[in-house]
Amino acid sequence: MYAFIHIPKTAGTTLRSQLRDAFGPRHCDVKVPTRRRDTQTWVEPCDLRYLKKIYPVLSGICGHRVTCFSDLDRAAPEIRYFTFLRDPVRRFISNFHHAYRGRTDECTADDLAAYAADPANCNIQTRWLCGQNDAALAIGYLDARIGLVGLTERFDESLVLLNRWLGLPPPTRFGHALNRCRGTAPLRYTGDPALLAIITEANVLDLEVYHHASEICYPRQIEDYGEDRFAEDMACLRERPPPPRARG
């Protein structure tokens, strides 16, 4: 059984649609039950046991509250985890846009600073991997518990790696992302040293974790795949035209 740790704003919605297409009724998007959300943060073994009763041929789960540190293996000893990570600065900006969607007034530098000052908005990738603000622990989980880590910035490549890891045929290219934030706030972000410093400070642990994932984990996965085979499969993927954008 696979478990996709869906970290917010890492192209997880697009990936989730791929999993639904591939596994159909054997895939389940899971949340913490409403009656327990005030006291329970992550999906726990009891939730997975309940799902397995409803889905007797369950192949995998995904969700924003699926993690690798909540002992889900007690309910499914065969469970295998994977996740996608994104450049922390870009992920944070996207999350900021998402949080302020629907506002009629323009976002300001003060809005960004207030958003970054809330610990709930900081180092999200680290906390989704290990449950706390501990980059070393998150990196340890990447090495020991996460079977595959994709990178949003290298999405097509990551799909090739993932499909082989899941035992699926080669993927079809996506022509567009799902759940993309509409519009942008009138801020220069990375072009403004003061704003970039705010964003960097809010994601200092995520930057360390992402560096390990992109510089250590990801190259290792390509090496395990076989560099020549990987290059061939990527060439085949790029030759396929992306599907047309859905209307409506």
Tab-separated table of C-alpha atoms in Angstrom, residues 28-193:
chain	number	residue	atom	x	y	z
A	28	CYS	CA	-8.688	6.913	-1.231
A	29	ASP	CA	-8.254	10.580	-0.281
A	30	VAL	CA	-8.310	10.575	3.499
A	31	LYS	CA	-8.825	13.256	6.146
A	32	VAL	CA	-8.913	13.240	9.927
A	33	PRO	CA	-12.557	12.637	10.946
A	34	THR	CA	-14.393	15.896	11.602
A	35	ARG	CA	-15.347	14.952	15.153
A	36	ARG	CA	-11.662	14.544	16.093
A	37	ARG	CA	-9.987	17.416	14.247
A	38	ASP	CA	-9.808	19.623	17.325
A	39	THR	CA	-7.617	17.091	19.120
A	40	GLN	CA	-6.054	15.020	16.327
A	41	THR	CA	-3.690	16.514	13.776
A	42	TRP	CA	-2.641	13.528	11.660
A	43	VAL	CA	-4.268	10.402	10.224
A	44	GLU	CA	-3.746	7.570	12.706
A	45	PRO	CA	-3.812	3.749	12.552
A	46	CYS	CA	-7.435	3.571	13.689
A	47	ASP	CA	-8.438	5.716	10.701
A	48	LEU	CA	-6.594	3.443	8.302
A	49	ARG	CA	-8.126	0.310	9.830
A	50	TYR	CA	-11.567	1.812	9.280
A	51	LEU	CA	-10.720	2.645	5.662
A	52	LYS	CA	-9.536	-0.894	4.990
A	53	LYS	CA	-12.953	-2.187	6.051
A	54	ILE	CA	-14.652	0.117	3.549
A	55	TYR	CA	-12.048	-0.427	0.816
A	56	PRO	CA	-11.194	-4.142	0.960
A	57	VAL	CA	-8.846	-3.826	-2.032
A	58	LEU	CA	-7.300	-0.512	-0.970
A	59	SER	CA	-4.012	0.143	-2.793
A	60	GLY	CA	-3.156	3.562	-1.427
A	61	ILE	CA	-4.105	6.738	0.382
A	62	CYS	CA	-3.223	10.394	0.167
A	63	GLY	CA	-4.039	13.548	2.056
A	64	HIS	CA	-2.722	16.663	3.726
A	65	ARG	CA	-2.787	14.826	7.068
A	66	VAL	CA	-1.119	11.600	5.966
A	67	THR	CA	2.359	11.323	7.484
A	68	CYS	CA	5.138	8.788	7.983
A	69	PHE	CA	5.464	9.323	11.752
A	70	SER	CA	1.964	8.450	13.022
A	71	ASP	CA	2.533	4.680	13.111
A	72	LEU	CA	0.283	3.833	10.155
A	73	ASP	CA	2.350	0.673	9.707
A	74	ARG	CA	0.529	-0.710	12.758
A	75	ALA	CA	-2.594	-0.847	10.576
A	76	ALA	CA	-0.780	-1.655	7.312
A	77	PRO	CA	2.691	-3.203	7.806
A	78	GLU	CA	3.281	-3.123	4.055
A	79	ILE	CA	2.703	0.640	3.736
A	80	ARG	CA	5.220	2.641	1.639
A	81	TYR	CA	5.471	6.427	1.768
A	82	PHE	CA	6.257	8.978	-0.896
A	83	THR	CA	5.991	12.737	-1.169
A	84	PHE	CA	6.788	15.715	-3.378
A	85	LEU	CA	8.790	18.708	-2.177
A	86	ARG	CA	9.041	22.177	-3.698
A	87	ASP	CA	11.543	25.010	-3.561
A	88	PRO	CA	10.623	26.498	-0.153
A	89	VAL	CA	10.575	30.106	-1.310
A	90	ARG	CA	8.267	29.363	-4.223
A	91	ARG	CA	6.074	27.081	-2.109
A	92	PHE	CA	5.721	29.757	0.578
A	93	ILE	CA	4.749	32.437	-1.957
A	94	SER	CA	2.158	30.116	-3.474
A	95	ASN	CA	0.754	29.329	-0.033
A	96	PHE	CA	0.611	33.053	0.758
A	97	HIS	CA	-1.372	33.682	-2.433
A	98	HIS	CA	-3.713	30.832	-1.553
A	99	ALA	CA	-4.309	32.175	1.948
A	100	TYR	CA	-5.194	35.618	0.590
A	101	ARG	CA	-7.329	34.452	-2.331
A	102	GLY	CA	-10.603	36.294	-2.722
A	103	ARG	CA	-9.394	39.545	-1.164
A	104	THR	CA	-10.420	42.716	-2.967
A	105	ASP	CA	-7.646	44.876	-1.498
A	106	GLU	CA	-4.047	44.507	-2.588
A	107	CYS	CA	-1.671	42.451	-0.481
A	108	THR	CA	1.145	44.467	1.032
A	109	ALA	CA	4.568	43.826	2.487
A	110	ASP	CA	2.997	44.102	5.943
A	111	ASP	CA	0.547	41.338	5.009
A	112	LEU	CA	3.449	39.119	3.983
A	113	ALA	CA	5.335	39.890	7.191
A	114	ALA	CA	2.275	39.074	9.311
A	115	TYR	CA	1.770	35.812	7.431
A	116	ALA	CA	5.420	34.859	7.904
A	117	ALA	CA	5.266	35.698	11.611
A	118	ASP	CA	2.683	32.953	12.220
A	119	PRO	CA	4.552	29.720	13.090
A	120	ALA	CA	1.757	27.709	11.450
A	121	ASN	CA	2.875	29.070	8.068
A	122	CYS	CA	6.594	28.424	8.514
A	123	ASN	CA	8.703	25.372	7.597
A	124	ILE	CA	5.633	23.448	6.520
A	125	GLN	CA	7.548	20.821	4.553
A	126	THR	CA	9.714	19.993	7.544
A	127	ARG	CA	6.735	19.653	9.861
A	128	TRP	CA	4.790	17.520	7.372
A	129	LEU	CA	7.723	15.114	7.257
A	130	CYS	CA	8.469	14.780	10.970
A	131	GLY	CA	5.774	16.621	12.942
A	132	GLN	CA	8.043	19.275	14.411
A	133	ASN	CA	10.538	21.992	13.572
A	134	ASP	CA	13.545	19.704	13.265
A	135	ALA	CA	15.359	19.632	9.939
A	136	ALA	CA	17.701	16.813	10.999
A	137	LEU	CA	14.755	14.611	11.966
A	138	ALA	CA	12.935	15.380	8.717
A	139	ILE	CA	16.056	14.509	6.726
A	140	GLY	CA	16.353	11.280	8.698
A	141	TYR	CA	12.787	10.379	7.730
A	142	LEU	CA	13.506	11.211	4.084
A	143	ASP	CA	16.398	8.759	4.143
A	144	ALA	CA	14.803	6.018	6.236
A	145	ARG	CA	11.028	6.147	5.734
A	146	ILE	CA	10.229	7.934	2.489
A	147	GLY	CA	10.537	5.484	-0.373
A	148	LEU	CA	10.479	8.162	-3.032
A	149	VAL	CA	10.624	11.966	-3.040
A	150	GLY	CA	9.615	13.915	-6.127
A	151	LEU	CA	10.423	17.541	-6.855
A	152	THR	CA	7.728	19.908	-8.086
A	153	GLU	CA	10.262	21.782	-10.215
A	154	ARG	CA	11.088	18.512	-11.985
A	155	PHE	CA	7.536	17.220	-12.150
A	156	ASP	CA	7.674	15.135	-15.352
A	157	GLU	CA	10.918	13.511	-14.261
A	158	SER	CA	9.451	12.794	-10.848
A	159	LEU	CA	6.401	11.151	-12.434
A	160	VAL	CA	8.668	8.773	-14.346
A	161	LEU	CA	10.424	7.828	-11.111
A	162	LEU	CA	7.128	7.520	-9.239
A	163	ASN	CA	5.353	5.367	-11.801
A	164	ARG	CA	8.132	2.837	-11.769
A	165	TRP	CA	8.142	2.904	-7.955
A	166	LEU	CA	4.382	2.250	-7.978
A	167	GLY	CA	4.622	-0.411	-10.679
A	168	LEU	CA	2.633	1.653	-13.195
A	169	PRO	CA	3.202	2.140	-16.934
A	170	PRO	CA	5.032	5.283	-18.097
A	171	PRO	CA	3.067	8.461	-17.330
A	172	THR	CA	1.314	10.838	-19.690
A	173	ARG	CA	2.468	14.428	-19.592
A	174	PHE	CA	0.261	16.990	-17.940
A	175	GLY	CA	-0.430	20.048	-20.061
A	176	HIS	CA	-1.413	22.195	-17.095
A	177	ALA	CA	-1.416	22.185	-13.321
A	178	LEU	CA	-4.558	21.727	-11.268
A	179	ASN	CA	-5.415	23.993	-8.327
A	180	ARG	CA	-3.080	26.716	-9.545
A	181	CYS	CA	-3.471	30.031	-7.695
A	182	ARG	CA	-5.081	32.702	-9.845
A	183	GLY	CA	-3.327	36.031	-10.112
A	184	THR	CA	-0.396	37.361	-8.140
A	185	ALA	CA	0.017	39.836	-5.353
A	186	PRO	CA	1.732	43.106	-6.400
A	187	LEU	CA	4.939	42.303	-4.544
A	188	ARG	CA	8.378	41.668	-5.958
A	189	TYR	CA	9.199	38.885	-3.487
A	190	THR	CA	12.570	37.534	-4.631
A	191	GLY	CA	13.392	40.845	-6.323
A	192	ASP	CA	13.093	42.712	-3.039
A	193	PRO	CA	15.892	41.852	-0.569
